[in-house]
One Martini backbone bead per residue (centre of mass of N, CA, C, O) as a GRO file, in nm:
protein
  136
    1MET     BB    1   0.646   0.474  -1.248
    2GLN     BB    2   0.396   0.327  -1.422
    3LYS     BB    3   0.068   0.298  -1.544
    4SER     BB    4   0.047  -0.012  -1.464
    5ASP     BB    5   0.047   0.056  -1.173
    6VAL     BB    6  -0.184   0.226  -1.135
    7LEU     BB    7  -0.398   0.046  -1.270
    8HIS     BB    8  -0.390  -0.194  -1.084
    9LEU     BB    9  -0.471  -0.026  -0.827
   10LEU     BB   10  -0.734   0.059  -0.903
   11ASN     BB   11  -0.848  -0.212  -0.976
   12GLN     BB   12  -0.820  -0.323  -0.679
   13LYS     BB   13  -0.989  -0.139  -0.546
   14VAL     BB   14  -1.254  -0.165  -0.706
   15ARG     BB   15  -1.296  -0.458  -0.594
   16LEU     BB   16  -1.284  -0.389  -0.303
   17PHE     BB   17  -1.526  -0.188  -0.307
   18SER     BB   18  -1.727  -0.416  -0.435
   19LYS     BB   19  -1.741  -0.602  -0.191
   20GLU     BB   20  -1.792  -0.411   0.044
   21LEU     BB   21  -2.038  -0.315  -0.088
   22ASN     BB   22  -2.205  -0.595  -0.091
   23GLU     BB   23  -2.197  -0.625   0.234
   24TYR     BB   24  -2.388  -0.371   0.281
   25VAL     BB   25  -2.634  -0.430   0.102
   26GLN     BB   26  -2.741  -0.712   0.189
   27GLN     BB   27  -2.905  -0.617   0.429
   28HIS     BB   28  -3.118  -0.513   0.166
   29GLU     BB   29  -3.111  -0.722  -0.072
   30LEU     BB   30  -2.826  -0.609  -0.229
   31TYR     BB   31  -2.635  -0.546  -0.499
   32ALA     BB   32  -2.427  -0.316  -0.602
   33SER     BB   33  -2.550  -0.324  -0.900
   34GLN     BB   34  -2.828  -0.241  -0.798
   35TRP     BB   35  -2.763   0.025  -0.630
   36THR     BB   36  -2.645   0.161  -0.895
   37ILE     BB   37  -2.925   0.174  -1.041
   38LEU     BB   38  -3.073   0.314  -0.783
   39TYR     BB   39  -2.882   0.570  -0.800
   40VAL     BB   40  -2.923   0.683  -1.086
   41LEU     BB   41  -3.212   0.719  -1.055
   42THR     BB   42  -3.206   0.925  -0.823
   43LYS     BB   43  -3.051   1.125  -1.003
   44ARG     BB   44  -3.188   1.110  -1.284
   45GLY     BB   45  -3.444   0.932  -1.311
   46PRO     BB   46  -3.586   0.816  -1.509
   47MET     BB   47  -3.517   0.550  -1.757
   48THR     BB   48  -3.398   0.362  -1.994
   49GLN     BB   49  -3.234   0.074  -2.058
   50THR     BB   50  -3.039   0.202  -2.236
   51GLU     BB   51  -2.937   0.445  -2.068
   52ILE     BB   52  -2.824   0.271  -1.853
   53TRP     BB   53  -2.613   0.092  -2.005
   54LYS     BB   54  -2.462   0.360  -2.119
   55TYR     BB   55  -2.378   0.473  -1.818
   56LEU     BB   56  -2.251   0.193  -1.725
   57GLN     BB   57  -2.092   0.022  -1.928
   58VAL     BB   58  -2.296  -0.214  -1.981
   59GLU     BB   59  -2.435  -0.445  -2.087
   60ALA     BB   60  -2.757  -0.528  -2.175
   61PRO     BB   61  -2.828  -0.799  -2.045
   62THR     BB   62  -2.723  -0.740  -1.734
   63VAL     BB   63  -2.938  -0.529  -1.717
   64THR     BB   64  -3.197  -0.684  -1.762
   65ARG     BB   65  -3.134  -0.906  -1.535
   66THR     BB   66  -3.101  -0.705  -1.299
   67LEU     BB   67  -3.390  -0.598  -1.337
   68THR     BB   68  -3.555  -0.830  -1.309
   69ARG     BB   69  -3.471  -0.895  -1.032
   70MET     BB   70  -3.568  -0.602  -0.914
   71GLU     BB   71  -3.881  -0.644  -1.005
   72LYS     BB   72  -3.935  -0.901  -0.822
   73LYS     BB   73  -3.849  -0.718  -0.552
   74GLY     BB   74  -3.974  -0.420  -0.621
   75TRP     BB   75  -3.768  -0.170  -0.711
   76VAL     BB   76  -3.877  -0.175  -0.998
   77LYS     BB   77  -4.037  -0.053  -1.311
   78ARG     BB   78  -4.201  -0.082  -1.614
   79ILE     BB   79  -4.250   0.128  -1.881
   80SER     BB   80  -4.414   0.257  -2.142
   81GLY     BB   81  -4.304   0.411  -2.384
   82GLN     BB   82  -4.318   0.567  -2.708
   83ASP     BB   83  -4.301   0.260  -2.791
   84LYS     BB   84  -4.315  -0.058  -2.744
   85ARG     BB   85  -3.985  -0.133  -2.672
   86GLU     BB   86  -3.982   0.084  -2.473
   87ARG     BB   87  -3.833   0.119  -2.132
   88ILE     BB   88  -3.918   0.224  -1.825
   89ILE     BB   89  -3.745   0.320  -1.558
   90VAL     BB   90  -3.881   0.300  -1.214
   91LEU     BB   91  -3.934   0.365  -0.888
   92THR     BB   92  -4.092   0.261  -0.646
   93GLU     BB   93  -4.239   0.270  -0.331
   94THR     BB   94  -4.044   0.086  -0.188
   95ALA     BB   95  -3.781   0.229  -0.265
   96GLU     BB   96  -3.827   0.496  -0.159
   97THR     BB   97  -3.861   0.404   0.146
   98MET     BB   98  -3.563   0.263   0.152
   99LEU     BB   99  -3.350   0.450   0.082
  100PRO     BB  100  -3.257   0.605   0.317
  101GLU     BB  101  -3.128   0.339   0.453
  102ILE     BB  102  -2.940   0.287   0.249
  103GLN     BB  103  -2.777   0.538   0.236
  104ASP     BB  104  -2.679   0.503   0.506
  105SER     BB  105  -2.504   0.237   0.445
  106VAL     BB  106  -2.326   0.382   0.214
  107LYS     BB  107  -2.205   0.618   0.387
  108ALA     BB  108  -2.059   0.426   0.577
  109PHE     BB  109  -1.889   0.280   0.390
  110GLU     BB  110  -1.758   0.552   0.240
  111GLU     BB  111  -1.614   0.666   0.532
  112ARG     BB  112  -1.454   0.409   0.581
  113PHE     BB  113  -1.308   0.387   0.283
  114ALA     BB  114  -1.274   0.749   0.241
  115GLY     BB  115  -1.208   0.901   0.511
  116SER     BB  116  -0.873   0.951   0.455
  117LEU     BB  117  -0.975   1.190   0.292
  118THR     BB  118  -0.984   1.472   0.188
  119GLU     BB  119  -1.172   1.687   0.009
  120LYS     BB  120  -0.924   1.767  -0.174
  121GLU     BB  121  -0.866   1.462  -0.233
  122GLN     BB  122  -1.137   1.401  -0.370
  123ILE     BB  123  -1.139   1.625  -0.610
  124GLU     BB  124  -0.882   1.518  -0.734
  125LEU     BB  125  -0.966   1.238  -0.799
  126TYR     BB  126  -1.191   1.288  -0.962
  127ARG     BB  127  -1.058   1.452  -1.177
  128LEU     BB  128  -0.853   1.239  -1.264
  129LEU     BB  129  -1.072   1.016  -1.335
  130GLU     BB  130  -1.199   1.166  -1.559
  131LYS     BB  131  -0.919   1.158  -1.752
  132LEU     BB  132  -0.995   0.896  -1.809
  133GLY     BB  133  -1.012   0.800  -2.151
  134THR     BB  134  -1.075   1.064  -2.290
  135ASP     BB  135  -0.851   0.970  -2.556
  136ARG     BB  136  -1.033   0.739  -2.742
   0.00000   0.00000   0.00000
């Protein structure tokens, strides 16, 4: 087996994951990219826009557009940071209220998508994924 076979399969699984996750979160009027931002804000707390795009490894304009849509829908708000240009992104009360229901939907999806993996296999997959791209 070649590395390209493994990476191609990984790419296909990631695409499938994103497509199916979109289907699950759309019931909450969200897209997978928006859920990802909600997830990271839930795990890490308020973050600057720069911190978000660097963490997600997505281009800044893409994150800015997504945050603008999320702000219009009432999921997040931007508050001033330490200088005039810095914006800190925080979850709204609406988002905080809706999160448990959204998280339940996502957990149901994750169980359906990765439920065939044992806990040991999940740990091993996590370990292996962490190794990818580390020697760049």
